[in-house]
mmCIF file of C-alpha atoms and ligand atoms in Angstrom:
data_model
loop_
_atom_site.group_PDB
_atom_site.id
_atom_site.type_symbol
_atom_site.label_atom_id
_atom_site.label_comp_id
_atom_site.label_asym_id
_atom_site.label_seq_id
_atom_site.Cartn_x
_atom_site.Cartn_y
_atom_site.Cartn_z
ATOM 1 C CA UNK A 1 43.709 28.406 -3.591
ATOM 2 C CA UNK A 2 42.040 25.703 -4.977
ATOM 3 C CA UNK A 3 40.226 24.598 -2.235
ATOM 4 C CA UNK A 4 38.380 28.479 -2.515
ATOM 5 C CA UNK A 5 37.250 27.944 -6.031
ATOM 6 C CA UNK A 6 36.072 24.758 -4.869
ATOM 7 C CA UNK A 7 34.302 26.244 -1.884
ATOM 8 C CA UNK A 8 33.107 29.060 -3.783
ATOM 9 C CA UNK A 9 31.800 26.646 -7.095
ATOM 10 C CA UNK A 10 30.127 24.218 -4.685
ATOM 11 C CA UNK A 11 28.083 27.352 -3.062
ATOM 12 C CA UNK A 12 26.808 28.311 -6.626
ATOM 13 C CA UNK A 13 25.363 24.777 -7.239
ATOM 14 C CA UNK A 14 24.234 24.983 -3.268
ATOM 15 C CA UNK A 15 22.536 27.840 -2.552
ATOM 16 C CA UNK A 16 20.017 28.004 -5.657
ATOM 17 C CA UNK A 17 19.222 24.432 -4.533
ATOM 18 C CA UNK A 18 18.603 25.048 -1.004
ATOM 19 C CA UNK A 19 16.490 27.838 -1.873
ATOM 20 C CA UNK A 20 14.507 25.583 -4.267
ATOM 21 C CA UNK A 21 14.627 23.119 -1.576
ATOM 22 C CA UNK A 22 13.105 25.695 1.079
ATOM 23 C CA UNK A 23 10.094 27.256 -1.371
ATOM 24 C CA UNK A 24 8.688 23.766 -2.230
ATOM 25 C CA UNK A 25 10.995 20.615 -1.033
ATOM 26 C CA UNK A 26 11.345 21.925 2.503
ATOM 27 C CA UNK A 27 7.343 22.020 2.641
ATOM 28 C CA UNK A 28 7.046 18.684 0.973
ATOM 29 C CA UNK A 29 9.773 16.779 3.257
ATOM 30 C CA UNK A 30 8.469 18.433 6.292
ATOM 31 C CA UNK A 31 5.012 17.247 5.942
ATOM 32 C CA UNK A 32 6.492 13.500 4.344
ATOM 33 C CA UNK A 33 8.532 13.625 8.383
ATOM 34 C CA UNK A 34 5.028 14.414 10.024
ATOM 35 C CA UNK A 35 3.368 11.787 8.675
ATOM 36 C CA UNK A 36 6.134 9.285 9.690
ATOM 37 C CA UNK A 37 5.876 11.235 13.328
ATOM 38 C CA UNK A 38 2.400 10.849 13.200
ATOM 39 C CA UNK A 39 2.283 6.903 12.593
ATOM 40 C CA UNK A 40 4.955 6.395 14.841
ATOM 41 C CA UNK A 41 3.390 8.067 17.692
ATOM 42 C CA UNK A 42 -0.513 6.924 16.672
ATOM 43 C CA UNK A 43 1.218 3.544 16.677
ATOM 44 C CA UNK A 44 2.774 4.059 20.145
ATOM 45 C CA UNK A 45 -0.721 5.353 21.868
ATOM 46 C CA UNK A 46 -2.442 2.058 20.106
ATOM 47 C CA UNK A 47 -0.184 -0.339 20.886
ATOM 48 C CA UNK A 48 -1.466 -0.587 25.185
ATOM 49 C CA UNK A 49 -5.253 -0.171 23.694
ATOM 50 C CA UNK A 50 -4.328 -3.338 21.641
ATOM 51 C CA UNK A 51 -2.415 -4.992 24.369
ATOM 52 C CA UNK A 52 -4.798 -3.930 27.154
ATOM 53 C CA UNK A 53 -8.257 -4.532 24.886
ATOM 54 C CA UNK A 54 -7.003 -8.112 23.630
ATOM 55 C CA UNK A 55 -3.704 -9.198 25.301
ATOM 56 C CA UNK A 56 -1.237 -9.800 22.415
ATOM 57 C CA UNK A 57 -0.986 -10.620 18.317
ATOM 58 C CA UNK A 58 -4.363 -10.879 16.818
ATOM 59 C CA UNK A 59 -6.452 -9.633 14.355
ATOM 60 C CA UNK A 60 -9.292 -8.236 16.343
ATOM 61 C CA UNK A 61 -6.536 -5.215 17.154
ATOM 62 C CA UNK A 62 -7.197 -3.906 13.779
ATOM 63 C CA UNK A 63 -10.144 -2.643 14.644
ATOM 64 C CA UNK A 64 -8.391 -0.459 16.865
ATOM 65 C CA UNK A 65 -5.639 0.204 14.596
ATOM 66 C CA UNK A 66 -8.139 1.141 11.754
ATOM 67 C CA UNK A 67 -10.063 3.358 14.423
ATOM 68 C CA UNK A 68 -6.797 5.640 15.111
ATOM 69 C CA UNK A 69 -5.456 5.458 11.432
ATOM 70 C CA UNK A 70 -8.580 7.299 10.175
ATOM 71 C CA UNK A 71 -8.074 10.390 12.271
ATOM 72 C CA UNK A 72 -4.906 10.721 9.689
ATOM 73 C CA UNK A 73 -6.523 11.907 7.442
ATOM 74 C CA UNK A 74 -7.859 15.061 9.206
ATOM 75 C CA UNK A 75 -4.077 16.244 9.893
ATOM 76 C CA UNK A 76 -3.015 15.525 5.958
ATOM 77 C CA UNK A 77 -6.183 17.657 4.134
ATOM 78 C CA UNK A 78 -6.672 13.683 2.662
ATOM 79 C CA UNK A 79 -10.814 12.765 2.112
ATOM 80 C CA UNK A 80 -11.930 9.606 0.843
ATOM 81 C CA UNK A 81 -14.685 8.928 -1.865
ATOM 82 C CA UNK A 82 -15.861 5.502 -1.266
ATOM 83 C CA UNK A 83 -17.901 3.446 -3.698
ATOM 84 C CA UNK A 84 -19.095 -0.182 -3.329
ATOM 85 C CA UNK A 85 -18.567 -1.114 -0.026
ATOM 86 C CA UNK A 86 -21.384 -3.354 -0.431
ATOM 87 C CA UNK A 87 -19.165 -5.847 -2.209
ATOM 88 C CA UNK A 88 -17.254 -6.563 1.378
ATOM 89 C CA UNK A 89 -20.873 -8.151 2.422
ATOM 90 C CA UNK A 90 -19.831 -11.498 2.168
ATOM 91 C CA UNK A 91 -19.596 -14.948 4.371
ATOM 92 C CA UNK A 92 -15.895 -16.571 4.746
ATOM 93 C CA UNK A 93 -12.985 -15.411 3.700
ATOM 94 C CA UNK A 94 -11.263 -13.507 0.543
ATOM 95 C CA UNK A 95 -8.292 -12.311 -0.750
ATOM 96 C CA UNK A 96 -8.420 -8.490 -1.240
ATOM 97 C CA UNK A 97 -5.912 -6.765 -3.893
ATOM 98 C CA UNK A 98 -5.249 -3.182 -4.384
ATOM 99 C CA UNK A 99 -3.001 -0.936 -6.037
ATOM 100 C CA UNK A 100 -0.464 0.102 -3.637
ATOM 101 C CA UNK A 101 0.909 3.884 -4.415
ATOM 102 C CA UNK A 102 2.790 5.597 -1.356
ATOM 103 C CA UNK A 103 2.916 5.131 2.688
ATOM 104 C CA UNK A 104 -0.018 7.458 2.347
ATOM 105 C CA UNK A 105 -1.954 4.458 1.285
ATOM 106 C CA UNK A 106 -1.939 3.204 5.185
ATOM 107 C CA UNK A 107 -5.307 5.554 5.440
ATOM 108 C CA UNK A 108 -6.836 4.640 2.488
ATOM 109 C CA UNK A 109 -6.465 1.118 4.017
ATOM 110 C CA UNK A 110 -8.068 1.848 6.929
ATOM 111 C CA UNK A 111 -10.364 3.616 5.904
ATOM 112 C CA UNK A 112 -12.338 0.865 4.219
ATOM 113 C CA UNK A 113 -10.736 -2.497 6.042
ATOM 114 C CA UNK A 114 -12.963 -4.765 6.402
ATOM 115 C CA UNK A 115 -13.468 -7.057 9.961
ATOM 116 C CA UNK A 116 -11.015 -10.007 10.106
ATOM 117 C CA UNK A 117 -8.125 -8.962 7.504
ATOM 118 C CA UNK A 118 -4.756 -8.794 7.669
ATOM 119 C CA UNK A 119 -2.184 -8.027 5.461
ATOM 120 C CA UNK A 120 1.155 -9.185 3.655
ATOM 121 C CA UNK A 121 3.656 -6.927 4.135
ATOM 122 C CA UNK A 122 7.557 -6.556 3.620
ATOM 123 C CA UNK A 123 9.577 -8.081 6.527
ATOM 124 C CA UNK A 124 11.460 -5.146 6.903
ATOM 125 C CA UNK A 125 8.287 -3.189 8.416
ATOM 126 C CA UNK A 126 8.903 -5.098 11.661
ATOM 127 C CA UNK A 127 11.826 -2.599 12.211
ATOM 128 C CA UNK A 128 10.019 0.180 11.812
ATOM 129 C CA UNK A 129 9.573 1.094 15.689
ATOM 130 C CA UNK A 130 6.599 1.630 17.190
ATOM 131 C CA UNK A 131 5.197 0.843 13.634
ATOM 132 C CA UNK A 132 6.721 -2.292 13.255
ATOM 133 C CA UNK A 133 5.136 -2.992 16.865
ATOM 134 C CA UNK A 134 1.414 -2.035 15.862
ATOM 135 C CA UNK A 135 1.710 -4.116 12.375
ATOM 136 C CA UNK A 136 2.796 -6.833 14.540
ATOM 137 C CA UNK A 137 0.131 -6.452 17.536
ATOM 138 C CA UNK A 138 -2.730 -6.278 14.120
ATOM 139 C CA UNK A 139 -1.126 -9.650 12.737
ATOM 140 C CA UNK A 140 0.172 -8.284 9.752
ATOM 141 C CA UNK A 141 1.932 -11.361 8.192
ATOM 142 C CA UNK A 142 5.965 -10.993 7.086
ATOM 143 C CA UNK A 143 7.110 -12.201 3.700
ATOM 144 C CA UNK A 144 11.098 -12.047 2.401
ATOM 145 C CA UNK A 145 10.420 -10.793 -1.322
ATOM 146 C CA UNK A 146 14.065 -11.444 -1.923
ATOM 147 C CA UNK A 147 13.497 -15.110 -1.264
ATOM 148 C CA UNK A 148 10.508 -16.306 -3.357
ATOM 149 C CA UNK A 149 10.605 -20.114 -1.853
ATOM 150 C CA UNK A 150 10.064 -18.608 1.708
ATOM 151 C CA UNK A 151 7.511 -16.517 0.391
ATOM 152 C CA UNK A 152 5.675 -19.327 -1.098
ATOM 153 C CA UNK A 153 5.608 -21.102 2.074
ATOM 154 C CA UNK A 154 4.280 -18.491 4.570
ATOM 155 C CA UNK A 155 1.600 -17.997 1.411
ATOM 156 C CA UNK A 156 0.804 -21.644 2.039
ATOM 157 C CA UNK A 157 0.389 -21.598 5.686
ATOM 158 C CA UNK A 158 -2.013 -18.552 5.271
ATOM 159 C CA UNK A 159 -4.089 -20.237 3.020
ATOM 160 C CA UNK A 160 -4.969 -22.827 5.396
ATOM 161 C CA UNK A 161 -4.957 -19.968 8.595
ATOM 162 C CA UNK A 162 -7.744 -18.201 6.269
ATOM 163 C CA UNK A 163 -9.959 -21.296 6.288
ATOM 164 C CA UNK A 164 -9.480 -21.891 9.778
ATOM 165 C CA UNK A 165 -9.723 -18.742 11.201
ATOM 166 C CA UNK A 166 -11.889 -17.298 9.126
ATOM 167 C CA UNK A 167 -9.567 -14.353 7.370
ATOM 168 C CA UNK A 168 -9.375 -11.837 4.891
ATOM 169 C CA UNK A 169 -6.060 -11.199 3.594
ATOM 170 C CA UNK A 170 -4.982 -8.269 1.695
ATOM 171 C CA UNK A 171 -2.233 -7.760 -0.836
ATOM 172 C CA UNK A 172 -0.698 -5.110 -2.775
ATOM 173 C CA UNK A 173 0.052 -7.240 -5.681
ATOM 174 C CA UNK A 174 2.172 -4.533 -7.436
ATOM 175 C CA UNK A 175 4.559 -6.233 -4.780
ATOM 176 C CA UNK A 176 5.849 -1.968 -3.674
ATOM 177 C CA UNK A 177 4.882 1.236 -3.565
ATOM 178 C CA UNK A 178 4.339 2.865 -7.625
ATOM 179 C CA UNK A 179 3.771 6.524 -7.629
ATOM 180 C CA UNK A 180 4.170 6.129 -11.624
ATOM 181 C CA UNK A 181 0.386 7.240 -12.306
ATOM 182 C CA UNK A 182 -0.006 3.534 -13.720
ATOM 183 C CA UNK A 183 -0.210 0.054 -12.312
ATOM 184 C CA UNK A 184 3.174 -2.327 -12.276
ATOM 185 C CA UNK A 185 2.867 -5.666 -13.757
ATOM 186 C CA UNK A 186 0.813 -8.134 -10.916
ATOM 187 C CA UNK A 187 2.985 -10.672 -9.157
ATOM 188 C CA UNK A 188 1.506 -14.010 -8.436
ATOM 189 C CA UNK A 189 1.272 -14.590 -5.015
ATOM 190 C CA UNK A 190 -2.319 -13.221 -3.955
ATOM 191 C CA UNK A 191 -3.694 -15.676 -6.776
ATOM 192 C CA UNK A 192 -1.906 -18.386 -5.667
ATOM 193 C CA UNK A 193 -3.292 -17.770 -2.340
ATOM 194 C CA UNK A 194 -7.025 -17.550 -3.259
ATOM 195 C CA UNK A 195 -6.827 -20.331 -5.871
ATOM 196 C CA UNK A 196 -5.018 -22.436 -2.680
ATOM 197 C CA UNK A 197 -7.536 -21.255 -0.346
ATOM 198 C CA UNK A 198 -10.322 -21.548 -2.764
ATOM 199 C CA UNK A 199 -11.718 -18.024 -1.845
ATOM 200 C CA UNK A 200 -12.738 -15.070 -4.430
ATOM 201 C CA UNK A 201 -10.753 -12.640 -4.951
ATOM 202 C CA UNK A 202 -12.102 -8.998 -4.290
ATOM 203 C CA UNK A 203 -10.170 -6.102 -6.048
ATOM 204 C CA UNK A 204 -9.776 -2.236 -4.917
ATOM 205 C CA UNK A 205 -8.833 0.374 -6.616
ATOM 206 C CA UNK A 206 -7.665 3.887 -5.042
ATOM 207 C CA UNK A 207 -7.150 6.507 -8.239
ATOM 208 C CA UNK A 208 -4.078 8.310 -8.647
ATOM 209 C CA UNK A 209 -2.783 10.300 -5.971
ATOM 210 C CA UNK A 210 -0.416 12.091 -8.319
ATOM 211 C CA UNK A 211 -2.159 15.831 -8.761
ATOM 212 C CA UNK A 212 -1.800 16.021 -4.422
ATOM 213 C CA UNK A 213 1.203 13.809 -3.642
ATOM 214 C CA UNK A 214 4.072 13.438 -5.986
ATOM 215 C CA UNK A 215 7.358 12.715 -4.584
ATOM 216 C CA UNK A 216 9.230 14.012 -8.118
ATOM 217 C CA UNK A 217 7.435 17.291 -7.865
ATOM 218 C CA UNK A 218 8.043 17.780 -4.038
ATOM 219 C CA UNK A 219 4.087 18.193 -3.565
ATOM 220 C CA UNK A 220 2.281 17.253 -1.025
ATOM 221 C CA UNK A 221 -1.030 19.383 -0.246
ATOM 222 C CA UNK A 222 -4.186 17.863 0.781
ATOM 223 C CA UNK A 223 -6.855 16.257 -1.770
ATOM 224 C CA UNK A 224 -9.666 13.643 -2.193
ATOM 225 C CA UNK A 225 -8.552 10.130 -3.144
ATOM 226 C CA UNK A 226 -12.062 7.874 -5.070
ATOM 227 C CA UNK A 227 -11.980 4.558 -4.180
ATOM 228 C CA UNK A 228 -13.755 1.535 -5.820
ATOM 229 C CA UNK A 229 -14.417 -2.000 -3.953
ATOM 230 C CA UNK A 230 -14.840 -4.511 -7.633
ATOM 231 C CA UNK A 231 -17.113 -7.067 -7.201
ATOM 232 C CA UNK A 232 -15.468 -10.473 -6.304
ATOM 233 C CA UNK A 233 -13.875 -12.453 -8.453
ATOM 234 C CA UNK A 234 -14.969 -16.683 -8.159
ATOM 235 C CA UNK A 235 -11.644 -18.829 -8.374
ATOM 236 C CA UNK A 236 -13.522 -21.816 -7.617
ATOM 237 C CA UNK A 237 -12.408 -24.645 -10.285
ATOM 238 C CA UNK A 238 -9.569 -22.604 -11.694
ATOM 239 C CA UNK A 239 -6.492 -24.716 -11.390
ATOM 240 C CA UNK A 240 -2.700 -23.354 -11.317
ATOM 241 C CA UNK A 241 -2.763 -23.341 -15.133
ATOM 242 C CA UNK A 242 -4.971 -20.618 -14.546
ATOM 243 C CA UNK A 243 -2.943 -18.481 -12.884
ATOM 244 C CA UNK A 244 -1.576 -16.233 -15.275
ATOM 245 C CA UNK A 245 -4.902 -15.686 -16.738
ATOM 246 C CA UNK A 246 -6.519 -14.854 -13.838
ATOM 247 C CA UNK A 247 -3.970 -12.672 -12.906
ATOM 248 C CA UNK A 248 -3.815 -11.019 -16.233
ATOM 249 C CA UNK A 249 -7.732 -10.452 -16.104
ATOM 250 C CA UNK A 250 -7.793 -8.844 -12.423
ATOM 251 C CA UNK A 251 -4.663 -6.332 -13.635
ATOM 252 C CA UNK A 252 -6.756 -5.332 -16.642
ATOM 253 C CA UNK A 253 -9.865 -4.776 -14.756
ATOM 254 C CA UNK A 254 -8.345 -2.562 -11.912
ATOM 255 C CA UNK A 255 -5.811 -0.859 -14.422
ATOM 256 C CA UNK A 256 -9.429 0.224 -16.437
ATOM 257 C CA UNK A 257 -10.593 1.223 -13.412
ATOM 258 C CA UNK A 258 -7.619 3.339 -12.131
ATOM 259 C CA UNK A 259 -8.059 5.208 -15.486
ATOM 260 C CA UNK A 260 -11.228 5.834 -14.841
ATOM 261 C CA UNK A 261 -11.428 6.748 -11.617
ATOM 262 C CA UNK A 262 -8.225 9.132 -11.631
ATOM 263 C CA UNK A 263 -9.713 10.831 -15.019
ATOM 264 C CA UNK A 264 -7.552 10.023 -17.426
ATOM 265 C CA UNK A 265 -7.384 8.582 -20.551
ATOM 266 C CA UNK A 266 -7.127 4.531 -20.746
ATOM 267 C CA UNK A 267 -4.250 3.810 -22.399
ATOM 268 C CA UNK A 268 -3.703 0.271 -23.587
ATOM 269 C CA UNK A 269 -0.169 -1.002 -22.956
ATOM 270 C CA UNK A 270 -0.586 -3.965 -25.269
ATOM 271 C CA UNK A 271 2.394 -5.788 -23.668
ATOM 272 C CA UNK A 272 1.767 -8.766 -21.163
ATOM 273 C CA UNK A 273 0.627 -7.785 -17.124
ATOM 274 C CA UNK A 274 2.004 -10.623 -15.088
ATOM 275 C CA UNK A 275 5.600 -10.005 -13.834
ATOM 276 C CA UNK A 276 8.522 -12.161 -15.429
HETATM 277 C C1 LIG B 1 -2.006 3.116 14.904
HETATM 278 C C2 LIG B 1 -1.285 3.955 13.903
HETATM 279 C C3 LIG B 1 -0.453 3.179 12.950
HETATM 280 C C4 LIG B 1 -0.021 3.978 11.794
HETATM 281 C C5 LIG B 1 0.838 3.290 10.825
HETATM 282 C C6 LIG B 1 0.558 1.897 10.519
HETATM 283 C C7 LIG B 1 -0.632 1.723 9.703
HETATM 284 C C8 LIG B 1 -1.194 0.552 9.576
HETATM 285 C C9 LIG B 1 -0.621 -0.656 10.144
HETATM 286 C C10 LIG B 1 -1.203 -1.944 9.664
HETATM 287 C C11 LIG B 1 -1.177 -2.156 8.177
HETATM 288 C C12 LIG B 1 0.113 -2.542 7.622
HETATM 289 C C13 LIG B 1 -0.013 -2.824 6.160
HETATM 290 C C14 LIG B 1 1.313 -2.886 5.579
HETATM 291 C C15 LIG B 1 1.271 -2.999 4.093
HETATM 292 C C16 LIG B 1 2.628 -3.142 3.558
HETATM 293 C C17 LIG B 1 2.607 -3.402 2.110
HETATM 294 C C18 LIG B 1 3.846 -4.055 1.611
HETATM 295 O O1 LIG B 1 4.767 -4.335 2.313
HETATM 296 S S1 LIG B 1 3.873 -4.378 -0.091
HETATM 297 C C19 LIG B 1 5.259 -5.415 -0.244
HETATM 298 C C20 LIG B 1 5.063 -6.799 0.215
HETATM 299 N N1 LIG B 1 3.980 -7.500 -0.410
HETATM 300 C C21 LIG B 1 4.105 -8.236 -1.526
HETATM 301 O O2 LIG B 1 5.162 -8.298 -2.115
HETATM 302 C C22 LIG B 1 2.891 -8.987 -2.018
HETATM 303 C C23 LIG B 1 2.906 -9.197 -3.485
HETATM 304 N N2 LIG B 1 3.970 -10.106 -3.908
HETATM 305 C C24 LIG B 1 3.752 -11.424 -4.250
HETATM 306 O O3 LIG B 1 2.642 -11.880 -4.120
HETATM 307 C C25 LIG B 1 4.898 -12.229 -4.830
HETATM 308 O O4 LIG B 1 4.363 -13.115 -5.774
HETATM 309 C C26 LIG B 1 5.737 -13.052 -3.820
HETATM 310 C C27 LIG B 1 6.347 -12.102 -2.777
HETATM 311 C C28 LIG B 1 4.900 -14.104 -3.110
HETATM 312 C C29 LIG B 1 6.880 -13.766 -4.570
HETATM 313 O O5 LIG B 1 7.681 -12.808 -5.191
HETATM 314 P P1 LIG B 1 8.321 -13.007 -6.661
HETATM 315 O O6 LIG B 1 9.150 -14.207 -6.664
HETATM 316 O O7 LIG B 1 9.008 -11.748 -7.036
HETATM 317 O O8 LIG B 1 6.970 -13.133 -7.458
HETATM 318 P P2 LIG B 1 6.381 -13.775 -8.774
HETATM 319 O O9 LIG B 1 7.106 -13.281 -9.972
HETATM 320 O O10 LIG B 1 4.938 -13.458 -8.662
HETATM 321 O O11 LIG B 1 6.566 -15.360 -8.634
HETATM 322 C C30 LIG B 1 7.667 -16.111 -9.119
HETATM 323 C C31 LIG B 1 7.199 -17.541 -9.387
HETATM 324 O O12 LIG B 1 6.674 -18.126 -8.208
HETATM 325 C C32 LIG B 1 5.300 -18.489 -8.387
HETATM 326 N N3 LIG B 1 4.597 -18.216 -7.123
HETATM 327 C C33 LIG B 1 4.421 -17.002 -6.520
HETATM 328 N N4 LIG B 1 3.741 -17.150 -5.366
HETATM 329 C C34 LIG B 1 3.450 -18.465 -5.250
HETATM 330 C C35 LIG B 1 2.737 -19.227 -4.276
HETATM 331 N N5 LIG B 1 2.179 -18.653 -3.203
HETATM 332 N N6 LIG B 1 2.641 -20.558 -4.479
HETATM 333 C C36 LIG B 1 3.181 -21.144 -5.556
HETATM 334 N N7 LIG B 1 3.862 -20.488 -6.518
HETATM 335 C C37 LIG B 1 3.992 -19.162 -6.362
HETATM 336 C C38 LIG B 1 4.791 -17.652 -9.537
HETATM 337 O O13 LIG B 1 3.716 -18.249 -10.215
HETATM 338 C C39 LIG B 1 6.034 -17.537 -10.399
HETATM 339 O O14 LIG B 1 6.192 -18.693 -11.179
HETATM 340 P P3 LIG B 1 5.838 -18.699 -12.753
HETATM 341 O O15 LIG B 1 6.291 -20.027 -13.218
HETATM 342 O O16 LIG B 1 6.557 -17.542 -13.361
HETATM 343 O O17 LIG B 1 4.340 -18.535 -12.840
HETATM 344 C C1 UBL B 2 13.823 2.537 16.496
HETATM 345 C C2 UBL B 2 13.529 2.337 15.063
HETATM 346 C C3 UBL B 2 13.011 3.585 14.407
HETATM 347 C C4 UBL B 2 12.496 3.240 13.036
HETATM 348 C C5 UBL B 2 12.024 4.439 12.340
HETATM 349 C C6 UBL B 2 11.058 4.026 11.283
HETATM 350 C C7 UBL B 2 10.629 5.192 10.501
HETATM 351 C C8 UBL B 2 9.375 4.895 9.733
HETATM 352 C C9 UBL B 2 8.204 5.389 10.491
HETATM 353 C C10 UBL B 2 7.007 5.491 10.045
HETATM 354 C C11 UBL B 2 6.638 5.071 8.689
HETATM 355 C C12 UBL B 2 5.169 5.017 8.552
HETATM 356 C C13 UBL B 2 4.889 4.040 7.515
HETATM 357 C C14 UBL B 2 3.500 3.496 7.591
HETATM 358 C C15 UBL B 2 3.452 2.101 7.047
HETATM 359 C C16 UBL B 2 3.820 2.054 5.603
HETATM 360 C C17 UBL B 2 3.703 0.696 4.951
HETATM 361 C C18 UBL B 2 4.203 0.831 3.567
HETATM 362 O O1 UBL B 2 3.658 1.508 2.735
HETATM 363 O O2 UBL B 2 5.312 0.106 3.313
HETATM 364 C C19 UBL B 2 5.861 0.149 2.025
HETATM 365 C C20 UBL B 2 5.794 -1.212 1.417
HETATM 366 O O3 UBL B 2 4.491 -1.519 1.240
HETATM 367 C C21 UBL B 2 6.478 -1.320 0.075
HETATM 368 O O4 UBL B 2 7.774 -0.945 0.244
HETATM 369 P P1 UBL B 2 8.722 -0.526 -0.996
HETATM 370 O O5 UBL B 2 7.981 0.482 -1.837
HETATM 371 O O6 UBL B 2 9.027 -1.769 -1.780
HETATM 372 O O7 UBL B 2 9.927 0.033 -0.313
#
């Protein structure tokens, strides 16, 4: 007997939610499982090109990668408004920050990469199949957030692989993906890295994705992202005691500039912007 009311208590609470779920959720994690489909099976198709076109782990496959990540945005509804491009025109290499909002950002990546960058990205993305493959094939380089000394050293050893070969590097310096329709505090790394490498610092910003994508609202219909490549930043002479400034200034900057660009209001948060 009890197990009925049970039964019959749980399908009151069940069915209004799996109706809600099919209206609006089922739509939204449908088209969230194509996406993942899609990069998984994009990633499969351009891992031979890379392999064939330039025989193993290098940067020169992102220009592949970038070239079949663009056609994304065709099967999502997703268009790009791109200003200042002109501030990629420059010799040597850089480190480029953005804000870093959903998975979806992996177009708005490509869309603008520049020639000779890679990127920093969570270790676990090596696991992630085919994906993992393809961000390996690019030279996408692996950091262990949990462990902050390791972290520090791979940043070390791509400062110097930046001079010597030449690189861009590019870092989502929220440190994860913040749907929040504001920017997280900036961690330090990517301004450790320039000041190391002594190489400007080049921010953009992508506005908020929030009235086409919004993971608490279950919505995900197309829409047309702006995007804004800052002119660089000079780190040369700044010193580690610098740091926190510099870090400070570059969150303030793109933070007015996310405002901007995703039309709202700028609200000051009058509390400090580098991460404790
Ligand atoms: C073909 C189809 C394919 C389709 C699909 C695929 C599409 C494309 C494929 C290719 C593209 C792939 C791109 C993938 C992008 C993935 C993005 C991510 O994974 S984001 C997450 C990972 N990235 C980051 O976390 C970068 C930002 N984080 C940092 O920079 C951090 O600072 C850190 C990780 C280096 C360290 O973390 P933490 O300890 O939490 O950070 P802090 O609070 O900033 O630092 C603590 C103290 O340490 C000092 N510090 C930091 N870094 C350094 C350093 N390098 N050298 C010296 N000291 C350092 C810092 O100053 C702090 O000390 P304090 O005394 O407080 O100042
Ligand atoms: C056989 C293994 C099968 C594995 C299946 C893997 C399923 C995933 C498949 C496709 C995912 C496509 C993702 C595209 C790349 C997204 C990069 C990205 O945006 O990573 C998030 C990372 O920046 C921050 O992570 P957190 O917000 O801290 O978390």
């Amino acid at each position: 007997m009890d197990l009925w009311w049970l039964l019959w208590i749980s399908l009151l609470f069940l069915v209004p939610f799996i109706l809600m779920e099919i209206s609006s959720g089922f739509k939204f994690h449908f088209k969230l499982v194509y996406y993942c489909a899609m990069c998984l099976l994009l990633s499969a198709l351009a891992a031979p090109m890379c392999l064939l076109t330039n025989g193993g782990r290098t940067v020169n496959n992102m220009r592949i990668i970038s070239r079949v990540v663009r056609t994304l945005k065709y099967f999502f509804g997703v268009r790009f408004e791109v200003k200042g491009l002109e501030n990629f025109q420059i010799d040597g290499p850089c480190v480029i920050i953005s804000n870093h909002q959903s998975i979806l950002d992996m177009m708005g990546l490509m869309e603008i990469l520049p020639d000779r960058c890679v990127q920093i990205a969570k270790k676990e993305l090596m696991y992630a199949g085919s994906v993992g493959l393809i961000t390996y094939l690019g030279g996408v380089i692996y950091i262990n957030r949990k462990r902050t000394s390791d972290a520090k050293s791979i940043m070390a050893a791509v400062a110097q692989a930046m001079i010597s070969d030449n690189l861009k590097v590019w870092i989502y310096p929220e440190g994860t993906r913040n749907n929040s329709g504001d920017l997280l505090p900036f961690k330090k790394g990517a301004f450790h890295l320039a000041l190391q490498a002594q190489v400007p610092i080049i921010p953009v910003v992508y506005s908020s994705l929030t009235s086409f994508y919004n993971q608490k609202k279950n919505l995900f219909t197309g829409g047309t992202v702006k995007v804004e490549i800052l002119p660089k930043i000079d780190t040369s002479g700044l010193t580690e005691n610098d740091i926190t400034d510099l870090t400070e200034r570059c969150h303030q900057t793109m933070r007015q500039v996310f405002f901007r660009l995703s039309n709202k209001p700028y609200e000051s948060n009058g509390q400090s912007n580098c991460a404790q």
